[in-house]
CSV table of C-alpha atoms in Angstrom, one decimal:
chain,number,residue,atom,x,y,z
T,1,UNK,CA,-5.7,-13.8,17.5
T,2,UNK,CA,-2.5,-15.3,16.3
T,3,UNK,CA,-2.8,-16.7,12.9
T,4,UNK,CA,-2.3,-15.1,9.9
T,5,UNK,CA,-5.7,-17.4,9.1
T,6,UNK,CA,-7.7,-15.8,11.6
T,7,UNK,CA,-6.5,-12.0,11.7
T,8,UNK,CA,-6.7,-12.1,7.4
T,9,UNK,CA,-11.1,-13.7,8.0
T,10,UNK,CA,-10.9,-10.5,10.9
T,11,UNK,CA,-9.8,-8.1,8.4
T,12,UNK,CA,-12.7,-9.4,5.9
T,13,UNK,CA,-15.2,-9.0,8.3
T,14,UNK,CA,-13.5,-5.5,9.5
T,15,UNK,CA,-13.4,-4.0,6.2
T,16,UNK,CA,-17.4,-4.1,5.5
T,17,UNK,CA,-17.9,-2.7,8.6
T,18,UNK,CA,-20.0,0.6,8.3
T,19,UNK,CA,-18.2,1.8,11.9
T,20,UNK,CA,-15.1,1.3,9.9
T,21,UNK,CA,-15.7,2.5,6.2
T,22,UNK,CA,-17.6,5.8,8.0
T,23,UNK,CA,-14.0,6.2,10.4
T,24,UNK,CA,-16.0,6.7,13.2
T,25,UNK,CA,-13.8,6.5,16.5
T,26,UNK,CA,-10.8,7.9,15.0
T,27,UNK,CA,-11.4,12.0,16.3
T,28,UNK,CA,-11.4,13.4,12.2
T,29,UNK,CA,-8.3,11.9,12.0
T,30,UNK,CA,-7.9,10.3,8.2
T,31,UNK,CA,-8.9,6.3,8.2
T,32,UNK,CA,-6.0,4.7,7.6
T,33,UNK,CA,-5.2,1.1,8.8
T,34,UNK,CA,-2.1,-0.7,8.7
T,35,UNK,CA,-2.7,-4.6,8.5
T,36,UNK,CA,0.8,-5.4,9.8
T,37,UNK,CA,1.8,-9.2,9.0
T,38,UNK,CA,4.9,-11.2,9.4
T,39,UNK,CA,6.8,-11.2,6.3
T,40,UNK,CA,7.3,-14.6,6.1
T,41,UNK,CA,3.7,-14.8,5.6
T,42,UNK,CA,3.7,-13.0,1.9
T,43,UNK,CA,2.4,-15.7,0.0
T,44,UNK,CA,-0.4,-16.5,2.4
T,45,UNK,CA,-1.0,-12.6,2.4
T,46,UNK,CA,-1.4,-12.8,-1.5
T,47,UNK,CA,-3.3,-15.6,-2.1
T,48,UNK,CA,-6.0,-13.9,0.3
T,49,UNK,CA,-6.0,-10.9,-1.8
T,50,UNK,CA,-6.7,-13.4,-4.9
T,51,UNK,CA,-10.1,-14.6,-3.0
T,52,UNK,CA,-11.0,-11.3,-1.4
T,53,UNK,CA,-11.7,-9.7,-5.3
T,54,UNK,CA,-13.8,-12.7,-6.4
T,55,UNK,CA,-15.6,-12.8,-2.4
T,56,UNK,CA,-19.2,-11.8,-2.0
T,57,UNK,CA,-18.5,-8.5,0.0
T,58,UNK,CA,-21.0,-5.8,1.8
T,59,UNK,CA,-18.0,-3.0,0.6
T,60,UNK,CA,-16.4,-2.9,-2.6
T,61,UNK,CA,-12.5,-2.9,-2.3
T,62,UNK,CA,-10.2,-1.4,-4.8
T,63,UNK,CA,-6.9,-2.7,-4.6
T,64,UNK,CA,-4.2,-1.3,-5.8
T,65,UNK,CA,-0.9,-3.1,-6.0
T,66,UNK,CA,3.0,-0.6,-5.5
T,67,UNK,CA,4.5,-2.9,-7.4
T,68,UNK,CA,2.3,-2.9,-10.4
T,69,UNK,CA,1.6,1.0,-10.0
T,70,UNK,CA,5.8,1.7,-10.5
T,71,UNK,CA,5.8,-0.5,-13.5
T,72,UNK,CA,2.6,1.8,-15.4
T,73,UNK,CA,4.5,4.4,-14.1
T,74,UNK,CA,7.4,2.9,-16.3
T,75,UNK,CA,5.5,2.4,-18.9
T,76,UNK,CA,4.0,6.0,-19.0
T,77,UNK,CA,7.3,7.2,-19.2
T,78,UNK,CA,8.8,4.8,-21.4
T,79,UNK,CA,11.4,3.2,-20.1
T,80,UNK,CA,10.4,0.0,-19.5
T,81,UNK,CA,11.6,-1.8,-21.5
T,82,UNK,CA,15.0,0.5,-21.2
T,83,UNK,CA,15.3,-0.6,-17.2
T,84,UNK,CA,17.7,-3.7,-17.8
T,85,UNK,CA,19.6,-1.6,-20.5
T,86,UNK,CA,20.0,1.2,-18.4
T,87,UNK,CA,21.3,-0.7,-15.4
T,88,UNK,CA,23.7,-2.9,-17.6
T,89,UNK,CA,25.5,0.4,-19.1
T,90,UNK,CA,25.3,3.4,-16.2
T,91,UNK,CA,25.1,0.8,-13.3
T,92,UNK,CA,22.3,0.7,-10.7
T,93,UNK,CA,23.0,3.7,-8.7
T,94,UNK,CA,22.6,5.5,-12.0
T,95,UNK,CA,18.9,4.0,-12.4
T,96,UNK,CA,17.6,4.2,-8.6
T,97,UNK,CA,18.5,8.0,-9.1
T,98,UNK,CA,16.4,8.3,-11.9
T,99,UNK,CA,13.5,6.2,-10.3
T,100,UNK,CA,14.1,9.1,-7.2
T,101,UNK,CA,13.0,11.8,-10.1
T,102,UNK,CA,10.8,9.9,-12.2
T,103,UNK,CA,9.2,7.6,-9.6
T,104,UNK,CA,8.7,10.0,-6.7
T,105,UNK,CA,5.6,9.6,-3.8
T,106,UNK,CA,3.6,12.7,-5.5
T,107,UNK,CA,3.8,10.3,-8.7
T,108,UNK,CA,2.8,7.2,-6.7
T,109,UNK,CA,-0.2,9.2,-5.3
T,110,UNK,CA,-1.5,10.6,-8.1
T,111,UNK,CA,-1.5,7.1,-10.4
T,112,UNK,CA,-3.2,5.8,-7.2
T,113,UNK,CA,-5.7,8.5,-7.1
T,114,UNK,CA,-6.4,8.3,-10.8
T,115,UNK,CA,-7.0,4.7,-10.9
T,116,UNK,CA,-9.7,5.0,-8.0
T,117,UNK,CA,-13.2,4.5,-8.8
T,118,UNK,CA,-15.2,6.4,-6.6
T,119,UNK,CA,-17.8,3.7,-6.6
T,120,UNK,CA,-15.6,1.8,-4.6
T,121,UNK,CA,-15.7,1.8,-0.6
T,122,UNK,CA,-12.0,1.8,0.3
T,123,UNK,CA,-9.0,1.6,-1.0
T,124,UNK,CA,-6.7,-1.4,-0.4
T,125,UNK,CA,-3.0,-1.2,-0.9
T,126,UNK,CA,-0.9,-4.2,-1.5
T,127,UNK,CA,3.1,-5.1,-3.1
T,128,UNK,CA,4.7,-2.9,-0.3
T,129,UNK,CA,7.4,-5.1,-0.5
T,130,UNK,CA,7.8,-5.6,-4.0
T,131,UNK,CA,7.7,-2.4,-4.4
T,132,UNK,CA,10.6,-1.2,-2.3
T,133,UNK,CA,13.2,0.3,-2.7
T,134,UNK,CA,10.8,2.4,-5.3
T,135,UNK,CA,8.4,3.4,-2.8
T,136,UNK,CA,8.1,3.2,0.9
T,137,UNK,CA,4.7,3.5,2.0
T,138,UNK,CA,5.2,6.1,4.5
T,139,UNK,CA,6.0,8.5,1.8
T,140,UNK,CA,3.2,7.4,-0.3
T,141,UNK,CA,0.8,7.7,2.4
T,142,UNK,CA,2.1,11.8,3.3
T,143,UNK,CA,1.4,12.1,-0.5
T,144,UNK,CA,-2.2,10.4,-0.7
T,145,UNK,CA,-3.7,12.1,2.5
T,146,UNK,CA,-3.8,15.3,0.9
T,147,UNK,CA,-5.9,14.8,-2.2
T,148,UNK,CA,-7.6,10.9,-0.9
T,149,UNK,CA,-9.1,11.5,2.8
T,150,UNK,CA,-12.8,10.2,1.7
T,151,UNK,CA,-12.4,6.9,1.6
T,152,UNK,CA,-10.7,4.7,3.9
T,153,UNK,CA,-7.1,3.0,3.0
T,154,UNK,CA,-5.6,-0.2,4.3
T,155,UNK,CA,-2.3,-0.6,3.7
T,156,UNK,CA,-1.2,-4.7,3.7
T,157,UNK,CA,2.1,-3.9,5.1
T,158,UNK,CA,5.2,-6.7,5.8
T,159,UNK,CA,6.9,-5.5,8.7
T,160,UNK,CA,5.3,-3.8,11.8
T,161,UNK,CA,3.9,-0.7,13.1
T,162,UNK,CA,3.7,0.6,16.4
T,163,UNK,CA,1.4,3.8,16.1
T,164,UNK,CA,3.8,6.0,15.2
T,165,UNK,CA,6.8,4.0,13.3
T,166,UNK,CA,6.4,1.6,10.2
T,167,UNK,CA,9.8,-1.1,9.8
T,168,UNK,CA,9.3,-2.7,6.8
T,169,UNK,CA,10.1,-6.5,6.9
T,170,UNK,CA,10.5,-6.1,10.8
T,171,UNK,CA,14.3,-5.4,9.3
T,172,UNK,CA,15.0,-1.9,7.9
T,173,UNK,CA,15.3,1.5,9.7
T,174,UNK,CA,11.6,2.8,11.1
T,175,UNK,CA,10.0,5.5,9.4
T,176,UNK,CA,7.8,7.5,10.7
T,177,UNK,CA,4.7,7.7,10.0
T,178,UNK,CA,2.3,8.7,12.8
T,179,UNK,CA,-1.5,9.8,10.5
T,180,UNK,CA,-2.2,5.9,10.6
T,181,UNK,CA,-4.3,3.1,13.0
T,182,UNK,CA,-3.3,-0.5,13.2
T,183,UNK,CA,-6.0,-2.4,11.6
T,184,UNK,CA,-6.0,-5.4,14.1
């Protein structure tokens, strides 16, 4: 399976899967999936996300997008609208600092958790790349699998993952991050 076509119509049919939304196989290890994809795929990536909330499902996904989540997180703080200001004046060392106090995984996780509707099947996480350098998903998922290990997660990730490992945009340093199952 070599297409991003083909694995993305696998991962539909995976994700209404009872095997997969109970975790069996996984030896009461938390179900989370990593759906790895070549970055240069992004836009194919999104658009899929855009059907799969309006698609006729057997599970009902939340999905939760990084990016958006840091910008409420923003906005819950209030600063916004203060970002560009900020950066102009004290630089942007100053402001990715702040975002380090203000913007942390435990903050990430929570939002995330708070937004859930436990009617939903599984969680779906998507904007990992938008949303770096502000969050990097093996931080966010050490945070989430204390307080979120009912329902499953799938994390659409740019980059790969080799079962113990995540390299965001097949680029940047690995981090570890060995709680997770490739998808497909």
């Amino acid at each position: 399976m070599s297409s991003i076509t083909e694995r993305l119509d696998e991962l539909r049919k995976r994700i209404q899967e009872e095997d997969f939304l109970k975790g069996k196989g996984l030896s009461n290890e938390v179900n989370i999936r990593i759906f790895c994809y070549d970055p240069k795929n992004e836009m194919v990536v999104r658009y899929f996300v855009e059907q799969l909330s309006s698609m006729d499902l057997k599970s009902n996904v939340q999905i939760v997008d990084l990016y958006e989540t840091f910008l409420s997180i923003c906005e819950d703080k209030r600063i916004l609208n203060r970002i560009p200001q900020l950066e102009e004046k004290r630089g942007k060392e100053f402001l990715e600092k702040q975002f380090e106090k203000t913007c942390d995984a435990k903050t990430f996780a929570k939002k995330v958790i708070d937004s859930f509707d436990g009617n939903n099947d599984l969680l779906m996480i998507t904007g990992v790349g938008k949303a770096f350098p502000f969050m990097r998903v093996h931080a966010l998922l050490n945070a989430l699998q204390e307080d979120f290990n009912e329902k499953p997660i799938v994390v659409l990730y740019p980059g790969a993952f080799d079962g113990h490992y995540v390299k965001l945009f097949n680029r940047l340093k690995s981090n570890e991050y060995y709680r997770a199952f490739n998808m497909i």
